CSV table of C-alpha atoms and ligand atoms in Angstrom, one decimal:
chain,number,residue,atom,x,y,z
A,1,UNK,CA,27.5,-66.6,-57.6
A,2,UNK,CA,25.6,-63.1,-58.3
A,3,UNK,CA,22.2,-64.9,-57.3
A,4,UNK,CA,20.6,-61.3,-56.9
A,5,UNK,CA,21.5,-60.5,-60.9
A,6,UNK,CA,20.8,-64.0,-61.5
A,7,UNK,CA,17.5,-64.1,-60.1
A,8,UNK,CA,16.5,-60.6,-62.1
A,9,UNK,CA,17.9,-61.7,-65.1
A,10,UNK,CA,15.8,-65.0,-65.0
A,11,UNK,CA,12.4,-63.4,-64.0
A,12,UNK,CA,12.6,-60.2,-66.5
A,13,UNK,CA,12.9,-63.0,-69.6
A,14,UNK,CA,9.3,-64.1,-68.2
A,15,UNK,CA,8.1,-60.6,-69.1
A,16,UNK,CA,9.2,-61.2,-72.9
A,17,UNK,CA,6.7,-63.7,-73.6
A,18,UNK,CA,4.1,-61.9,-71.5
A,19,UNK,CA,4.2,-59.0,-73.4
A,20,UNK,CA,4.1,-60.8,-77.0
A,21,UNK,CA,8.1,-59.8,-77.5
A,22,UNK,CA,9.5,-63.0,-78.3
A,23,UNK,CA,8.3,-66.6,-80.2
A,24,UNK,CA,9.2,-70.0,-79.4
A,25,UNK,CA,13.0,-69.4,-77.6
A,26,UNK,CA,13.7,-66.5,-79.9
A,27,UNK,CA,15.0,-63.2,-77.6
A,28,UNK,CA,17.4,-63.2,-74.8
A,29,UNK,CA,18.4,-60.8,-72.1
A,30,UNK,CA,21.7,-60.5,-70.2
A,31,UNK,CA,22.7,-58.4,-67.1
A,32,UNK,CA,26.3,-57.2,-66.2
A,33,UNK,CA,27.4,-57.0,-62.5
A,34,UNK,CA,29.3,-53.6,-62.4
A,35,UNK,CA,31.2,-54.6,-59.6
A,36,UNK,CA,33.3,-58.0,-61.1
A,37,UNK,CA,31.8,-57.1,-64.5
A,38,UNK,CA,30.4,-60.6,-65.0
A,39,UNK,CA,27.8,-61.0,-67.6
A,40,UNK,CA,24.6,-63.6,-66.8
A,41,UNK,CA,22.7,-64.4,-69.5
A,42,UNK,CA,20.4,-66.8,-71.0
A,43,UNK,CA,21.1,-70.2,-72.5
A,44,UNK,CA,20.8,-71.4,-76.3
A,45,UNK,CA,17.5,-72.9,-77.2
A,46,UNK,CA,15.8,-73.0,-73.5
A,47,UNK,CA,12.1,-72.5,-73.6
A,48,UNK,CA,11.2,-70.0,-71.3
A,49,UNK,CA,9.1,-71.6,-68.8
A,50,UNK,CA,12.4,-73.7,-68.0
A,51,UNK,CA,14.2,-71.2,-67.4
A,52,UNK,CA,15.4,-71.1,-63.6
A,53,UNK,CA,18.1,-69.0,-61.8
A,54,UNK,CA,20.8,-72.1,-62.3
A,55,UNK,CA,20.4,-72.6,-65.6
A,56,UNK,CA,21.7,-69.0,-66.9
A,57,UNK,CA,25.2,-68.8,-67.8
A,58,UNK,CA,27.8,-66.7,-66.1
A,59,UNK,CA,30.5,-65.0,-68.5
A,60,UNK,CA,33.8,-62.9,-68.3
A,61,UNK,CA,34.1,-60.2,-71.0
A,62,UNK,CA,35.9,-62.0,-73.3
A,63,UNK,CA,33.2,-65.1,-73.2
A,64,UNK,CA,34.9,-67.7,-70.9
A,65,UNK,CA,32.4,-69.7,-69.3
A,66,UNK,CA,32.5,-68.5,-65.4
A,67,UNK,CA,29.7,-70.8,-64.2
A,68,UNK,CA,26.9,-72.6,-65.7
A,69,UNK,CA,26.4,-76.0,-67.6
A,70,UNK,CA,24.6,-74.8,-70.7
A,71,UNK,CA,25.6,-73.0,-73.9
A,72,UNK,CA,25.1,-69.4,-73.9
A,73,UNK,CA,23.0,-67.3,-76.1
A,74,UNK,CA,23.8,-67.6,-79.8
A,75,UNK,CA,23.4,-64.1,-80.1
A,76,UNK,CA,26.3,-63.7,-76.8
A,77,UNK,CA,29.5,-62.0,-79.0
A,78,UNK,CA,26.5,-59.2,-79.3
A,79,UNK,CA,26.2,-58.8,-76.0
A,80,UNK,CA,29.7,-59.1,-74.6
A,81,UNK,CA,30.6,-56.3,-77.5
A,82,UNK,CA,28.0,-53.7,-76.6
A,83,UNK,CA,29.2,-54.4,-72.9
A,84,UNK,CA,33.0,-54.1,-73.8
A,85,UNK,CA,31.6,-50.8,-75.8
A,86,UNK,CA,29.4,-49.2,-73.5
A,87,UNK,CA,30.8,-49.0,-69.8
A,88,UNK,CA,27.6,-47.6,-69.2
A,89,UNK,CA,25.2,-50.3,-70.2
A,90,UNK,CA,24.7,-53.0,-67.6
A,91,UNK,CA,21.9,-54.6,-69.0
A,92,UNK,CA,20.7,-55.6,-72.7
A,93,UNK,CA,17.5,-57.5,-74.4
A,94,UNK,CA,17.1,-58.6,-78.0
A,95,UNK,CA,14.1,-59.8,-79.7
A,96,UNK,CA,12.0,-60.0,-83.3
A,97,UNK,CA,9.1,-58.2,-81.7
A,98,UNK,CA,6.5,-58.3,-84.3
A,99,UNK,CA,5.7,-54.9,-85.2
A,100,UNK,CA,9.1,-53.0,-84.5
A,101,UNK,CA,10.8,-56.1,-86.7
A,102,UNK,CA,8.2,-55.3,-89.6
A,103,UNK,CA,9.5,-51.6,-89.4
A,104,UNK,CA,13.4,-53.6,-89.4
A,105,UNK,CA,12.6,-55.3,-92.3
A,106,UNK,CA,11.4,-52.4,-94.4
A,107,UNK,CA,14.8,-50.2,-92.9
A,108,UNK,CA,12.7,-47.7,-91.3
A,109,UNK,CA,13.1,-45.8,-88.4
A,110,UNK,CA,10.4,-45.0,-85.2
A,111,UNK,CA,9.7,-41.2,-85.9
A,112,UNK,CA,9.1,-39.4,-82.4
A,113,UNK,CA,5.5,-39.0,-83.6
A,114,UNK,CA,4.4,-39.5,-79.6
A,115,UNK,CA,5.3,-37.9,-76.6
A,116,UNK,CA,5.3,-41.1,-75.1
A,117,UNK,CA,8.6,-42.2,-77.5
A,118,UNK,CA,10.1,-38.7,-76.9
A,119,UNK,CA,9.9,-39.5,-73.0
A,120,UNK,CA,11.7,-42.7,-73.7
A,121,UNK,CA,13.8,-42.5,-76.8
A,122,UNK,CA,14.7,-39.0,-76.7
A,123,UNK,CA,14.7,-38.9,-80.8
A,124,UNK,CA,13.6,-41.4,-83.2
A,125,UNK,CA,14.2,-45.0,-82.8
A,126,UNK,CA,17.4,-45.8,-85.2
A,127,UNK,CA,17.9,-48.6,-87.8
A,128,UNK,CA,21.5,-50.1,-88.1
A,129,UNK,CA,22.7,-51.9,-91.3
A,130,UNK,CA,22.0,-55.6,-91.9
A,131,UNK,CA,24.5,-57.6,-90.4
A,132,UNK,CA,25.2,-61.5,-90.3
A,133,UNK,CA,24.6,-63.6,-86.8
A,134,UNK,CA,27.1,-64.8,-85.1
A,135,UNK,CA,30.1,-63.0,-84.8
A,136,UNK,CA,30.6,-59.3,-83.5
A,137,UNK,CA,29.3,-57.3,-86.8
A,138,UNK,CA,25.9,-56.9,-85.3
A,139,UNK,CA,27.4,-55.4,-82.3
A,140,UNK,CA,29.6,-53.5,-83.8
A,141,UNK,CA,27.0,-51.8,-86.3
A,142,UNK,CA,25.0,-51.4,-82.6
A,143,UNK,CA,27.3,-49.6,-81.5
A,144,UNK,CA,28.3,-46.9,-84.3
A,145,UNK,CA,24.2,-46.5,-84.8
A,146,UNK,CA,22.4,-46.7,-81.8
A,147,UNK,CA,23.4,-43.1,-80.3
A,148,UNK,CA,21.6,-42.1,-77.3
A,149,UNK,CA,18.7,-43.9,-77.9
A,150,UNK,CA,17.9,-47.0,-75.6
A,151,UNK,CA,17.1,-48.7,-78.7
A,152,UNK,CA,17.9,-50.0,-82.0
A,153,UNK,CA,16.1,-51.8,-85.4
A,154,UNK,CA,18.6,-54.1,-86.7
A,155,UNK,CA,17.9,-54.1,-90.4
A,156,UNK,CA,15.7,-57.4,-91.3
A,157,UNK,CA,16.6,-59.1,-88.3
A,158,UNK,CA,15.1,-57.0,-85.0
A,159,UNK,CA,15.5,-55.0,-82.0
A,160,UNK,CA,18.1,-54.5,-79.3
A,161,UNK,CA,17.8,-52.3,-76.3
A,162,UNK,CA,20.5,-51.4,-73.3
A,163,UNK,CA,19.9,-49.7,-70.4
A,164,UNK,CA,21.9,-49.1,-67.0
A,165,UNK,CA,20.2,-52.5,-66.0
A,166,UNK,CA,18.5,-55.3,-66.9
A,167,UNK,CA,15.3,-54.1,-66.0
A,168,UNK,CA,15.4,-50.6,-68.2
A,169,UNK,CA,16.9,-52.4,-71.0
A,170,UNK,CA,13.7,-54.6,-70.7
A,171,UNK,CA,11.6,-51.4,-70.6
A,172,UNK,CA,13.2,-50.1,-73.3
A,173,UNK,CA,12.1,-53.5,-75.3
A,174,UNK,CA,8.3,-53.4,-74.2
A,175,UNK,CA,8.3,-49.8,-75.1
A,176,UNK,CA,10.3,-50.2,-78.8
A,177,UNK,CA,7.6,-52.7,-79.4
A,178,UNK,CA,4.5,-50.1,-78.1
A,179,UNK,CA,6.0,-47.0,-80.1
A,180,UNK,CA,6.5,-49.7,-83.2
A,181,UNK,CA,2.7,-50.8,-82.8
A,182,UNK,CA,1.3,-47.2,-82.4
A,183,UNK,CA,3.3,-45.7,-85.0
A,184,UNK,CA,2.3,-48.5,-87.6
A,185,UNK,CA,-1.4,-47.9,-86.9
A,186,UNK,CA,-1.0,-44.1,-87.3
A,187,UNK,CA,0.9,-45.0,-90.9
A,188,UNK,CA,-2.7,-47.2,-91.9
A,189,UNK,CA,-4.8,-44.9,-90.0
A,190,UNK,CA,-3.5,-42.1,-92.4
A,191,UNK,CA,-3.4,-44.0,-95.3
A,192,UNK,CA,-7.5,-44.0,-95.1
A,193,UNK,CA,-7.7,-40.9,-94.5
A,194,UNK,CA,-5.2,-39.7,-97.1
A,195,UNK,CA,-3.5,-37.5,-94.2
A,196,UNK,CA,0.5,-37.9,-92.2
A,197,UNK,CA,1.3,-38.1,-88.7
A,198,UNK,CA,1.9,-34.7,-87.2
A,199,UNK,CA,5.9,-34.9,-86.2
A,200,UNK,CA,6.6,-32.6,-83.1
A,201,UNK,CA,9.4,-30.5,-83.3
A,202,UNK,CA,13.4,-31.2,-82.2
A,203,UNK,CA,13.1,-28.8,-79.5
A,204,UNK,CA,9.9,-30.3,-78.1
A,205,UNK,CA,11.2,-33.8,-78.3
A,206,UNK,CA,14.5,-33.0,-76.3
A,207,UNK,CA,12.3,-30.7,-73.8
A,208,UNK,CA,10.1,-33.7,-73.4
A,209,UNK,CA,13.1,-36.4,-72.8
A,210,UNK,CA,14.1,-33.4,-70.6
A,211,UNK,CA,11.8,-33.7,-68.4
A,212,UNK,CA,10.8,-37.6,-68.2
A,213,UNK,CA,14.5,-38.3,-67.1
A,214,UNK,CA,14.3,-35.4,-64.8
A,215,UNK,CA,11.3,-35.7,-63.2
A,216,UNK,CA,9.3,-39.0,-64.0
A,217,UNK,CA,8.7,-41.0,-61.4
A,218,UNK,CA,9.2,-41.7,-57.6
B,301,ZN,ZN1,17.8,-62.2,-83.4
């Protein structure tokens, strides 16, 4: 069942160790097939190099196991409330990437400080309120502060991303963590030189989002 989505969804969580996202089996990233709205995600505890097509778990909306032997994601009642949320997002990725999760734990957003995070985020990156693991608070605070931004600091806990598939939410995780990286060597950077990042203006940030989603690409 859904080998295509399972197949994606299995070799994108590859690219969260590869580029320094995730720790140990920390992170997770689930897909949605628009068409029977099932959700595939990863299972609890699995380290990442045994991860295989199979092993992911196929879920309904309301969490009923579909297919699949192994216990979800801990972090699933996230997911499935984003999804139930967002009819647009069908795909999301959460991890304590290092440097965006140091700017979680201090409550700080991203500042558009680059074009580069204009292009993506379209604004600064937001920060939601703490909220415990486990049952759908975290989602629920995802949703009432993430916006229109691709990605969101969870306060002292870390980053969740959605896109309109697995793959962009993924891009949108590699990027949170490059923007988060950046930005936090501009803050040192400037703290030797006595100096402040130079923000660009709200109308130069949307002009720049503008045209990335417009005209980026092939
Ligand atoms: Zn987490």
């Amino acid at each position: 069942m859904l080998e295509k989505l399972r197949e994606e969804v299995c070799r994108l969580h590859l690219e969260l160790p590869k580029n320094n996202l995730v720790t140990w089996t920390s992170g997770n990233i689930s897909g949605r097939d628009p068409e029977t709205g099932l959700v595939v995600i990863k299972p609890s505890g699995i380290m990442y190099e045994d991860l295989t097509p199979e092993n992911l778990v196929i879920l309904d909306m309301k969490g009923k196991i579909v297919e699949g032997d192994l216990k979800p994601s801990s972090d699933t009642a996230t997911h499935l409330y984003i999804y139930r949320h967002r009819s647009d997002v069908c795909g999301i990725v959460h991890t304590h990437s290092p440097f965006a999760t140091a700017f979680a734990a201090v409550g700080k957003p991203i500042l558009p400080f680059l074009t580069a995070i204009c292009d993506e985020f379209g604004g600064p990156i937001p920060v939601g309120a703490f909220a415990p693991i486990g049952g759908e608070e975290i989602g629920r605070e995802v949703i009432r502060s993430i916006g229109t931004s691709p990605g969101i600091l969870m306060q002292n806990h870390g980053v969740f991303t959605v896109g309109k598939s697995a793959k962009a939410a993924a891009k949108a995780a590699v990027m949170v963590e490059d923007a988060a990286r950046t930005v936090f060597y501009a803050y040192n950077l400037c703290k030797q030189l006595d100096s402040e990042p130079i923000p660009i203006s709200p109308d130069m940030v949307a002009r720049l989002h503008r045209r990335y989603k417009e005209e980026y690409g092939q």
